Short mmCIF file of C-alpha atoms and ligand atoms in Angstrom, two decimals:
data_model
loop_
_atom_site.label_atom_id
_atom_site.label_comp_id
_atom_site.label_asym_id
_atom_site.label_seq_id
_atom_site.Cartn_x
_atom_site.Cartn_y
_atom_site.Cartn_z
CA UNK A 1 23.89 10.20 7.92
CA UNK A 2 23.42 7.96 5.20
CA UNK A 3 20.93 5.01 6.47
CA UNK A 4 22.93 1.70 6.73
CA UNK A 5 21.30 -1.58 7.18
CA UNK A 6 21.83 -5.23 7.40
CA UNK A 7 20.71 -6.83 4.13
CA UNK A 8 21.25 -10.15 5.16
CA UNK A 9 19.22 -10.21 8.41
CA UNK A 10 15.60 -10.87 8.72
CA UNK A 11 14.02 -10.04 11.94
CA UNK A 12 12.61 -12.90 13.37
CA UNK A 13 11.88 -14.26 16.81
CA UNK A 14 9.55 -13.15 19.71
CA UNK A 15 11.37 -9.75 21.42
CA UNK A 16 10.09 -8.87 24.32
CA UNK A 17 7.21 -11.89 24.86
CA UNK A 18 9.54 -14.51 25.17
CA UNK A 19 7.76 -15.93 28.10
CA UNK A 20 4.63 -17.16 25.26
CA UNK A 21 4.71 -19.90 23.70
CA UNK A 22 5.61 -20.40 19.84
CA UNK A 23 1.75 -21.32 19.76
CA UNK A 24 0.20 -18.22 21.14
CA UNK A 25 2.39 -16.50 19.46
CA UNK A 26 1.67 -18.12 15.94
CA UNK A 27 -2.01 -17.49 16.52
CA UNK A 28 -3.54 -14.32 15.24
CA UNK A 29 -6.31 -14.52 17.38
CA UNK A 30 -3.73 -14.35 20.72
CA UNK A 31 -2.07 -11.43 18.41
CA UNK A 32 -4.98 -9.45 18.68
CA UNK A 33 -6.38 -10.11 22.19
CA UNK A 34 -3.13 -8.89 23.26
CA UNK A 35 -2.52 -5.64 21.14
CA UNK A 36 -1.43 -2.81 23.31
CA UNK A 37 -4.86 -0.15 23.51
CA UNK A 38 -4.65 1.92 26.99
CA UNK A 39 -1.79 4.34 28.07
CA UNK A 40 -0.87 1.32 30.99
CA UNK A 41 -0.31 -0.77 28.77
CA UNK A 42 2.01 1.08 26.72
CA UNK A 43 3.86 2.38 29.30
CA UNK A 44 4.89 -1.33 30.68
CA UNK A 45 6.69 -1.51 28.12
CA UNK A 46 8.69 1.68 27.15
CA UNK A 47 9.24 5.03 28.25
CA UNK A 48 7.02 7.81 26.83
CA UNK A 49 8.00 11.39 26.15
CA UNK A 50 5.83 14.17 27.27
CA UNK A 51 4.52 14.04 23.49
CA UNK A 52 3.53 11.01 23.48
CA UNK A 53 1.92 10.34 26.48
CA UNK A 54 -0.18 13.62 25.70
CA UNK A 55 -1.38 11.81 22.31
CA UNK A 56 -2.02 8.73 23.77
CA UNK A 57 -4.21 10.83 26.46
CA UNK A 58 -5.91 11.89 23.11
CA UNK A 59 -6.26 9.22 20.63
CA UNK A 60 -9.71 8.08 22.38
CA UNK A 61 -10.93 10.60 20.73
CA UNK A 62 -9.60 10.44 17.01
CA UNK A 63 -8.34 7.52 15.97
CA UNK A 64 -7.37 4.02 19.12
CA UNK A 65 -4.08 3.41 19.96
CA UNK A 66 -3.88 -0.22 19.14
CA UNK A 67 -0.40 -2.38 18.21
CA UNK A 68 -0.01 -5.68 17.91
CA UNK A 69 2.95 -7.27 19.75
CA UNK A 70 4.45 -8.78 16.79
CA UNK A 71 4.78 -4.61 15.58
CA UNK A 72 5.71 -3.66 19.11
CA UNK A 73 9.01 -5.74 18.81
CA UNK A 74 9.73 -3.53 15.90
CA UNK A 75 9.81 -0.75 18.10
CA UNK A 76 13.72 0.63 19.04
CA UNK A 77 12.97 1.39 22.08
CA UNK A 78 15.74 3.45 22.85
CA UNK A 79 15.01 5.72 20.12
CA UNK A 80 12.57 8.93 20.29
CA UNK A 81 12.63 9.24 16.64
CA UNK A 82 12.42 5.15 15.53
CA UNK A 83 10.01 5.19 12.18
CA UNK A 84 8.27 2.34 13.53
CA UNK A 85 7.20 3.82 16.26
CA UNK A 86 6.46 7.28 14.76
CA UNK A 87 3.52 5.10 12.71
CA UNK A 88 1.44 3.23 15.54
CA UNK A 89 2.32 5.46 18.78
CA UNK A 90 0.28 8.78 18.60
CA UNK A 91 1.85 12.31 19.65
CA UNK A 92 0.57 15.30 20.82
CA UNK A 93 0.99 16.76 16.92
CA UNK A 94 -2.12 15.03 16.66
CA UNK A 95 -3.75 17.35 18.37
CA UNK A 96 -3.50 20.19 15.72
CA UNK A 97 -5.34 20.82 12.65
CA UNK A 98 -4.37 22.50 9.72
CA UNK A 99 -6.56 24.95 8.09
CA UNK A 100 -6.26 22.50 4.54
CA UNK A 101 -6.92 19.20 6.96
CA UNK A 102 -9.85 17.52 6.73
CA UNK A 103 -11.83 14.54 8.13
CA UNK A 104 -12.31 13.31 4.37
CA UNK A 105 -9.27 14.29 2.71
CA UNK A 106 -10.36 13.05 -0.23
CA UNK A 107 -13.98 13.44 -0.43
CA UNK A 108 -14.99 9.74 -0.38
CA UNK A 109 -18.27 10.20 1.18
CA UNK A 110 -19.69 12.68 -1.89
CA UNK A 111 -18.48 9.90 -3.89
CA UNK A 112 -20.40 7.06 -2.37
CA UNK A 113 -23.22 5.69 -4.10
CA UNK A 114 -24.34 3.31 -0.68
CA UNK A 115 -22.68 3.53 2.47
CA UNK A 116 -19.07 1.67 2.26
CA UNK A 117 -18.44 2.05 -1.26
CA UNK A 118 -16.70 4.73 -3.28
CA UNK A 119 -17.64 5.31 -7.07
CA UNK A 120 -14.68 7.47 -8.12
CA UNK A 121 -13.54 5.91 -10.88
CA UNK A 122 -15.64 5.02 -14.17
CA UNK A 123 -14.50 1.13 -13.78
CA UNK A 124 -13.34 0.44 -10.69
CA UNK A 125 -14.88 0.85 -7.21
CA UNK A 126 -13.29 1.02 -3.38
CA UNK A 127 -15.65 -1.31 -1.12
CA UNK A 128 -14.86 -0.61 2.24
CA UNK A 129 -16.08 -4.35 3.88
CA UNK A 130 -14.79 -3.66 7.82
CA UNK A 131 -14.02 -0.26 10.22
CA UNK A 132 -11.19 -2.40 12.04
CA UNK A 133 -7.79 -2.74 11.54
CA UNK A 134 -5.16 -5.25 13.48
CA UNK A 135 -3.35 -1.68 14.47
CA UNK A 136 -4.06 1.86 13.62
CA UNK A 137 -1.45 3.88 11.57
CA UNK A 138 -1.15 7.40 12.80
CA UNK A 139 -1.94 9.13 9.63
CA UNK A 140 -5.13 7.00 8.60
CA UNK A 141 -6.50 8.66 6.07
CA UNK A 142 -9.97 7.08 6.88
CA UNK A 143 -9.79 7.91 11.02
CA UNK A 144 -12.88 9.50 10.42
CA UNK A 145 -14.66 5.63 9.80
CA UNK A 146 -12.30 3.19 11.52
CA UNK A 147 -11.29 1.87 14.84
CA UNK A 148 -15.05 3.96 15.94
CA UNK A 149 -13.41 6.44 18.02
CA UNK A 150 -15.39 9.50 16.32
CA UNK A 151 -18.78 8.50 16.96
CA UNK A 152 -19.11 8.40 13.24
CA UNK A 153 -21.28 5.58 13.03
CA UNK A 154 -20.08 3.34 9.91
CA UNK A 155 -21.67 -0.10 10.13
CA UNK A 156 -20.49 -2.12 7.27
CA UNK A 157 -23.03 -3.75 6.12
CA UNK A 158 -22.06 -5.31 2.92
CA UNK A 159 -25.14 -6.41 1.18
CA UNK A 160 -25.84 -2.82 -0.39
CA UNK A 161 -22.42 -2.52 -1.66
CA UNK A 162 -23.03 -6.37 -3.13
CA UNK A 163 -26.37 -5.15 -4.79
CA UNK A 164 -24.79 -1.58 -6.15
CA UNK A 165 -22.40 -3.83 -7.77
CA UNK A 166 -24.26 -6.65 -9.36
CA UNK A 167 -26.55 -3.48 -10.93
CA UNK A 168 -23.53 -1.49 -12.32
CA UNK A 169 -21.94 -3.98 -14.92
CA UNK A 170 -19.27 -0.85 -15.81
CA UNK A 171 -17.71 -2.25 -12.44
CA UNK A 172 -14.70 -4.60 -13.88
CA UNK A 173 -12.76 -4.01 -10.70
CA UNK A 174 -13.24 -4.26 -6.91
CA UNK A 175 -10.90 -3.47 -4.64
CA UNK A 176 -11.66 -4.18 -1.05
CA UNK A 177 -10.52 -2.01 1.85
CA UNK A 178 -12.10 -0.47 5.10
CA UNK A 179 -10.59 -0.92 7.65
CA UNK A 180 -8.45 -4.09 6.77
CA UNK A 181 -10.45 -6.94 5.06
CA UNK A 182 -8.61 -9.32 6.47
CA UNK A 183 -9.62 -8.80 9.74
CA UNK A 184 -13.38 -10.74 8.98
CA UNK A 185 -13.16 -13.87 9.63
CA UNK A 186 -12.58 -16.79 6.60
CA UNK A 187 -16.60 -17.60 6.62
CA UNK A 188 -17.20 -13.76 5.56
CA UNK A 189 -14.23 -13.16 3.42
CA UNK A 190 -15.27 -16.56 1.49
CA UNK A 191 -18.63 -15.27 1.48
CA UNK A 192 -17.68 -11.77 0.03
CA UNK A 193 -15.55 -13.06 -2.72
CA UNK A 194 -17.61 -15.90 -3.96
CA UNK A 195 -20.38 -13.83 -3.80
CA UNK A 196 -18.16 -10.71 -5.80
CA UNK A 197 -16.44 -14.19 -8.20
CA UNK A 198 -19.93 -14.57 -9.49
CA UNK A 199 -21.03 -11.50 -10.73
CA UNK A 200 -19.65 -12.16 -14.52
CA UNK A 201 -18.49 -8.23 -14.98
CA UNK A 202 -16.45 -8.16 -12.28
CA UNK A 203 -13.05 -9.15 -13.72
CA UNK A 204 -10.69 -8.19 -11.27
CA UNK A 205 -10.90 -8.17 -7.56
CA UNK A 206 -8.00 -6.75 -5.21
CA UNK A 207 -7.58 -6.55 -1.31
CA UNK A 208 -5.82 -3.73 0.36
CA UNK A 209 -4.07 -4.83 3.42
CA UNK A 210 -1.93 -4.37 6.16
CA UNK A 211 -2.31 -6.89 8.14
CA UNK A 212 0.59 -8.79 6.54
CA UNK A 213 2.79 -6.00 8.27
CA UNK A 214 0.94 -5.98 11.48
CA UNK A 215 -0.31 -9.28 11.74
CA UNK A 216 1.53 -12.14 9.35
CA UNK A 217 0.33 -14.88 11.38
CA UNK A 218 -3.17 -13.99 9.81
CA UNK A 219 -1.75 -15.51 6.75
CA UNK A 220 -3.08 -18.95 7.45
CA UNK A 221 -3.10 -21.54 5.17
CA UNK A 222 -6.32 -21.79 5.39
CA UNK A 223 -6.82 -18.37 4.30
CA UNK A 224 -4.52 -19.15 1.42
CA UNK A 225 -6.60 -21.81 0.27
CA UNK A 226 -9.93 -19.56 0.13
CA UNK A 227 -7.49 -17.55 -2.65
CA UNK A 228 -6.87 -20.09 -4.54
CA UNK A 229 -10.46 -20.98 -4.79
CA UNK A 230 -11.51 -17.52 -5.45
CA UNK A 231 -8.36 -16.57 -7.67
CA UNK A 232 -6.81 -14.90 -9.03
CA UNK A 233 -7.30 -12.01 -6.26
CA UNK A 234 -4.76 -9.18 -5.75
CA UNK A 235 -3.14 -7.89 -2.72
CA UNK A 236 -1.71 -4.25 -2.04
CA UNK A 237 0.22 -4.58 1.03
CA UNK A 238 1.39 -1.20 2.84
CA UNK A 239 5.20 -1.47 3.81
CA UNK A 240 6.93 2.35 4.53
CA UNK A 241 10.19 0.95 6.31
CA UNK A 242 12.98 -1.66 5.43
CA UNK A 243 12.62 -2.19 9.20
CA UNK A 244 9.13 -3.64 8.48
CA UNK A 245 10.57 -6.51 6.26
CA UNK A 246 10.94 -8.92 8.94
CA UNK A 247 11.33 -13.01 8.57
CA UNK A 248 7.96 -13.27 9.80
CA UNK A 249 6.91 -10.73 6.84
CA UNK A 250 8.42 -12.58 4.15
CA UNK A 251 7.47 -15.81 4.76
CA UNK A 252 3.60 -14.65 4.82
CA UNK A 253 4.38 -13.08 1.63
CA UNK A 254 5.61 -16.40 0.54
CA UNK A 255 2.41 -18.31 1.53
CA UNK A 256 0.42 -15.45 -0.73
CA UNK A 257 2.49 -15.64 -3.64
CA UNK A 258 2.46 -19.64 -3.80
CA UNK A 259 -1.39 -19.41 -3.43
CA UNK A 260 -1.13 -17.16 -6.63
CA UNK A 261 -1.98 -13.83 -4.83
CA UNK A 262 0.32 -11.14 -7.01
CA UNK A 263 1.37 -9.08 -4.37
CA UNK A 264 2.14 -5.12 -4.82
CA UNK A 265 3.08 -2.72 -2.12
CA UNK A 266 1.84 1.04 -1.19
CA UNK A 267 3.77 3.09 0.97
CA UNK A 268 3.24 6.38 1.90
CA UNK A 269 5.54 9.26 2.15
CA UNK A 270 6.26 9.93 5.86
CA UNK A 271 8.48 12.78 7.40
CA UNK A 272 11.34 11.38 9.59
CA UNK A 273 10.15 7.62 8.96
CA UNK A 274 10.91 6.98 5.00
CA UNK A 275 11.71 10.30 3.40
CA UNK A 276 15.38 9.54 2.54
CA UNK A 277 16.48 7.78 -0.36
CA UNK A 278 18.80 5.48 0.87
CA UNK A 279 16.14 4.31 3.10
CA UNK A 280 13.40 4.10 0.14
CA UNK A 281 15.76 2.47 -1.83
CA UNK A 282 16.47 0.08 1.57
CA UNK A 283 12.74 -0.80 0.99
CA UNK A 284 11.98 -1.27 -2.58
CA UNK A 285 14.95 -3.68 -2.37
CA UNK A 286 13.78 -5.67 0.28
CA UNK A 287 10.00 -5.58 -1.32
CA UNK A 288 11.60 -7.30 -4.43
CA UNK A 289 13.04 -10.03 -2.42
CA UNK A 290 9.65 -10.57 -1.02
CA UNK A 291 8.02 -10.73 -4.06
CA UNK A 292 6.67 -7.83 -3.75
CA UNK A 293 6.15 -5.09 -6.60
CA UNK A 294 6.50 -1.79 -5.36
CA UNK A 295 3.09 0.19 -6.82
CA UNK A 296 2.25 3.56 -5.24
CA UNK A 297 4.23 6.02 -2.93
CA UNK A 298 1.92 8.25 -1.94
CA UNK A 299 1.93 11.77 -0.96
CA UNK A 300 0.33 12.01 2.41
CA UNK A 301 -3.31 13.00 1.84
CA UNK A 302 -4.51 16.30 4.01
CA UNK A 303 -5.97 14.14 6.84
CA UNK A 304 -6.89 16.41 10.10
CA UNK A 305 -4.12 16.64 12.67
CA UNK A 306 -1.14 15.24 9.96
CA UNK A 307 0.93 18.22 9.49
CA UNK A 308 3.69 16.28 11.49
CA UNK A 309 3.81 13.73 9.07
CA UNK A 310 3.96 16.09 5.66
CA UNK A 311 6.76 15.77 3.15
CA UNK A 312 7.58 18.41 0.80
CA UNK A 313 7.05 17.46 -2.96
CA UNK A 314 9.86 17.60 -3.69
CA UNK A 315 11.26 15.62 -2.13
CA UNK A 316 9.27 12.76 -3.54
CA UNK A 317 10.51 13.63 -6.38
CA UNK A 318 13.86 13.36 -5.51
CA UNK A 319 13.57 10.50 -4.15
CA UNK A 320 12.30 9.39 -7.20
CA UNK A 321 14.46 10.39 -9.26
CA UNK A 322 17.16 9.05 -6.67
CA UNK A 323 16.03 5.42 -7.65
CA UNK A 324 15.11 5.92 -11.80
CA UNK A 325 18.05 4.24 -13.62
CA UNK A 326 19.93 3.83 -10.87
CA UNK A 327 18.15 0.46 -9.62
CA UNK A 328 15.96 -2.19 -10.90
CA UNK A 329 12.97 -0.53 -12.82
CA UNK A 330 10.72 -3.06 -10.94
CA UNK A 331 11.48 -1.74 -7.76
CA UNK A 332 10.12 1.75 -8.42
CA UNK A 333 6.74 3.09 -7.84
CA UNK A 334 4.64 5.77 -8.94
CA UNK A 335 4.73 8.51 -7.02
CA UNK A 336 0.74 9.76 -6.83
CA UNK A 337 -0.89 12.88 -5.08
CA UNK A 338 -4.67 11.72 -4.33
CA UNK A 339 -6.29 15.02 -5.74
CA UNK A 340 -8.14 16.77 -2.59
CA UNK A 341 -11.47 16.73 -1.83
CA UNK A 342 -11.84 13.45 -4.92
CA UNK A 343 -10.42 13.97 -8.27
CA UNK A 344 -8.34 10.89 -8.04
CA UNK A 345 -4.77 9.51 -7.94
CA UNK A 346 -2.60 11.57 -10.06
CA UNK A 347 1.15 10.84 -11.04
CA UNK A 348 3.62 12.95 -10.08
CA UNK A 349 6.82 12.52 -12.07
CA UNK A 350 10.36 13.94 -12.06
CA UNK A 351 11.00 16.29 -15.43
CA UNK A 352 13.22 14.16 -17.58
CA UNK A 353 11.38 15.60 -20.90
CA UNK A 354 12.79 18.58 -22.15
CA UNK A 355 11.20 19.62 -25.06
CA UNK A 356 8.88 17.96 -27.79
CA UNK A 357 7.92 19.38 -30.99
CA UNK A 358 6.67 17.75 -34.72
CA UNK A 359 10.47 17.41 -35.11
CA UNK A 360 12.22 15.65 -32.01
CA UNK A 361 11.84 15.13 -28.54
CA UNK A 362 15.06 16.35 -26.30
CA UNK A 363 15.35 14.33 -23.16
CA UNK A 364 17.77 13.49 -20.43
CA UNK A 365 18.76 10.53 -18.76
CA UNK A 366 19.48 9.36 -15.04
CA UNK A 367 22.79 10.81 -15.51
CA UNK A 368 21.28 14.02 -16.33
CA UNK A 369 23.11 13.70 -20.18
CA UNK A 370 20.91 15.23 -23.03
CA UNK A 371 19.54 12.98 -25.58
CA UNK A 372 17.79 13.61 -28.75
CA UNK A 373 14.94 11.09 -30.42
CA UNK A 374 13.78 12.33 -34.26
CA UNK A 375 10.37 12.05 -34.55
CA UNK A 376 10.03 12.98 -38.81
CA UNK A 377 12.32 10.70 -41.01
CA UNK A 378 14.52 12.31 -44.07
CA UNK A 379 17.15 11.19 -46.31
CA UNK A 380 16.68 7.24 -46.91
CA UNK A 381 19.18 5.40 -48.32
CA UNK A 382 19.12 2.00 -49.41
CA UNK A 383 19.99 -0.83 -46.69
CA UNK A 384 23.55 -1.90 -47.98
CA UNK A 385 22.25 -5.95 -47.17
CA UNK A 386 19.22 -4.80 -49.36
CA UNK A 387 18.93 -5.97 -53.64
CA UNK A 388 16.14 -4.53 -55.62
CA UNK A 389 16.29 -7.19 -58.22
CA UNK A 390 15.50 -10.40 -56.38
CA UNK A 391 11.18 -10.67 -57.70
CA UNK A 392 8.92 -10.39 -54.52
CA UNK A 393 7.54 -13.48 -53.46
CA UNK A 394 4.16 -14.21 -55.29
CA UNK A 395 1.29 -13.60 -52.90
CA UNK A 396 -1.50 -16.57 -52.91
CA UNK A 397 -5.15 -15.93 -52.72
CA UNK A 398 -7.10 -16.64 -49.99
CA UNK A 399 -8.83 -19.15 -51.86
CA UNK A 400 -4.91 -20.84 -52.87
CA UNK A 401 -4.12 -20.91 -49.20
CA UNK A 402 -7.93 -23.16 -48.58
CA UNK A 403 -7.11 -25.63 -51.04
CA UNK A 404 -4.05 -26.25 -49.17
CA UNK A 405 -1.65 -24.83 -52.21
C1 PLP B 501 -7.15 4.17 -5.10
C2 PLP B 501 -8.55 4.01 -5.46
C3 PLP B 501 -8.92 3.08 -6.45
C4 PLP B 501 -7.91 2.22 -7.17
O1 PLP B 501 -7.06 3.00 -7.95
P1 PLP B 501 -5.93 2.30 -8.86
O2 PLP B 501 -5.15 3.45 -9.44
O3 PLP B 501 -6.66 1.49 -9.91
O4 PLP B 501 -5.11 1.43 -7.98
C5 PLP B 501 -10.24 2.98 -6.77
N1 PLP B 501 -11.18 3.76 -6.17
C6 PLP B 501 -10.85 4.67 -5.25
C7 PLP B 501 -11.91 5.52 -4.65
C8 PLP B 501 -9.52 4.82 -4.85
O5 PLP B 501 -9.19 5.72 -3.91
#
């Protein structure tokens, strides 16, 4: 069934904690001391299935169970297979690992230089500043580091990371992640970007975030005002449902983009939560409205215990493909496979080229209709607006054009 939704309504409002007030509610700090973490909690408010209540049982162990109540409301309640609650409540699938899964995916840690920062890239580096999150998204690709449920032992301690990059001036870009960065309070997140704002070959710094999906009321004004200061900074924000779009959502995008924070989006390809066109297509729309530029879709990487999550290629690509000329060419992204075990993000693009040789390139279009572009030029004719005997202008010296003549 094709997925319908209403495209005027914003979610808003306080669900199931009506009995708060509109100040606890408002304050992230209340948010967070009252994220559901233990089975009990969880099961006060909804029914589990036998799957579920075996992942919970597990996710000590791999990666916390942790929601925020804002994301709870989200929730439908009634449904086994909602895609909001496929993301933060953990099932039993979690349990099993693949033969291709793997702790580190994407071999971050034989890329870092000092503890919390990847190297990858020749320009750019990934500086991972926290191991919390406001919630934990079932297919974390870095479960092995966050929420400390795997004894792993990452301490973010960002001084090294400052040093590595004040030494290396081929670093133009930093783009801060963990863990979600804006999780540290405003005193350390003021102190990380001035300190990153006055290393002169740094050029571009970028935060990759959830927490305006899990936790908008962490989108202070105050914290608006430290990106100002510190600006231009860039946010990714991860969005994978239209459902996720709430009032709450948008306005906190609103507060970013007046502060001058350009705001782009990264979802990632999820079996039975976004992998439908008309639902992607749901989403990029309401990112747009948000003022928020769809950037990556991402194929899931080959995190441990994830099968339950995969997508087939291709159907990313035809969801792609589903949304190429047939919407707003802002609201697409580019569809990327993270190469395993760390050779990068790599596009992965439906085949609209057909053939290219020194003569032409054949192509098709959206519709699938064949097009041809030349690429040598033969048989000029004269431009019938064109007259050969009108004398070209005279050209002045350089030295005619200083004297003013
Ligand atoms: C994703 C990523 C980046 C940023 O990549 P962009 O394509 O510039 O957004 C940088 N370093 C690492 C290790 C990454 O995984």
């Amino acid at each position: 069934m094709a997925y319908q939704e209403d495209r005027s309504s914003w979610f808003e409002g306080q669900g199931l904690w009506q009995h708060v007030s509109a100040s606890d509610w408002q304050d992230w700090t209340w948010q967070l001391k009252n994220r559901i973490t233990t089975l009990d909690q969880l099961e006060r408010y909804m029914i589990l299935t036998p799957e579920e209540r075996r992942g919970v049982a597990f996710a000590g162990k791999k990666l916390a169970l942790a929601i925020t109540p804002y994301f709870f409301n989200l929730i439908d309640l009634t449904d086994p297979d909602c895609p909001i609650r496929k993301q933060v409540v953990p099932r039993e699938a979690e349990m099993y690992v693949a033969a291709e899964e793997k702790l580190d995916s994407l071999g971050e840690d034989e890329h870092s230089p000092v503890p919390g920062l990847v190297h990858r890239y020749p320009d750019r580096v990934l500086f991972l500043v926290t191991d919390r999150c406001a919630a934990y998204c079932r297919y974390c690709t870095r479960s092995r580091l966050v929420s400390n449920a795997q004894d792993y032992n990452f301490h973010p301690e960002y001084e090294q990371g400052l040093r590595y990059i004040e030494s290396h001036p081929e670093v133009r870009d930093v783009l801060l992640s963990g863990g979600d960065p804006l999780l540290l309070s405003d005193k350390k997140l003021e102190h990380l970007l001035s300190r990153l704002r006055a290393i002169k070959h740094v050029e571009f710094i970028r935060i990759g975030s959830r927490i305006p999906v899990f936790l908008p009321q962490r989108i202070t004004p105050e914290l608006c005002e430290i990106f100002k200061k510190y600006g231009p900074i860039w946010m990714s924000i991860h969005v994978n449902h239209p459902k996720e779009a709430t009032a709450e959502l948008r306005d906190a995008c609103e507060r970013l983009a007046f502060a001058g924070v350009p705001l782009g989006n990264q979802s990632v390809l999820l079996a039975g939560v976004n992998d439908d066109p008309d639902v992607m297509k749901a989403l990029v729309h309401r990112l747009l409205r948000m003022r928020v530029r769809p950037y990556y879709l991402y194929q899931m990487d080959l995190i441990t215990g994830g099968s339950h999550f995969k997508v087939d290629v291709r159907k990313g690509l035809e969801i792609i493909k589903s949304l190429r000329g047939h919407t707003t060419g802002y609201a697409i992204p580019q569809y990327v496979i993270d190469s395993p075990g760390g050779g990068g993000k790599v596009p992965i693009n439906p085949e609209y080229l057909e053939s290219i040789d020194d003569d032409r390139v054949i192509f098709r279009n959206y519709e699938g209709r064949r097009f041809e572009y030349p690429l040598t030029s033969s048989g000029h004719t004269l431009d019938a607006d064109a007259t050969l005997d009108t004398p070209a202008p005279a050209v002045g010296s350089a030295a005619d054009v200083k004297r003013g003549a």
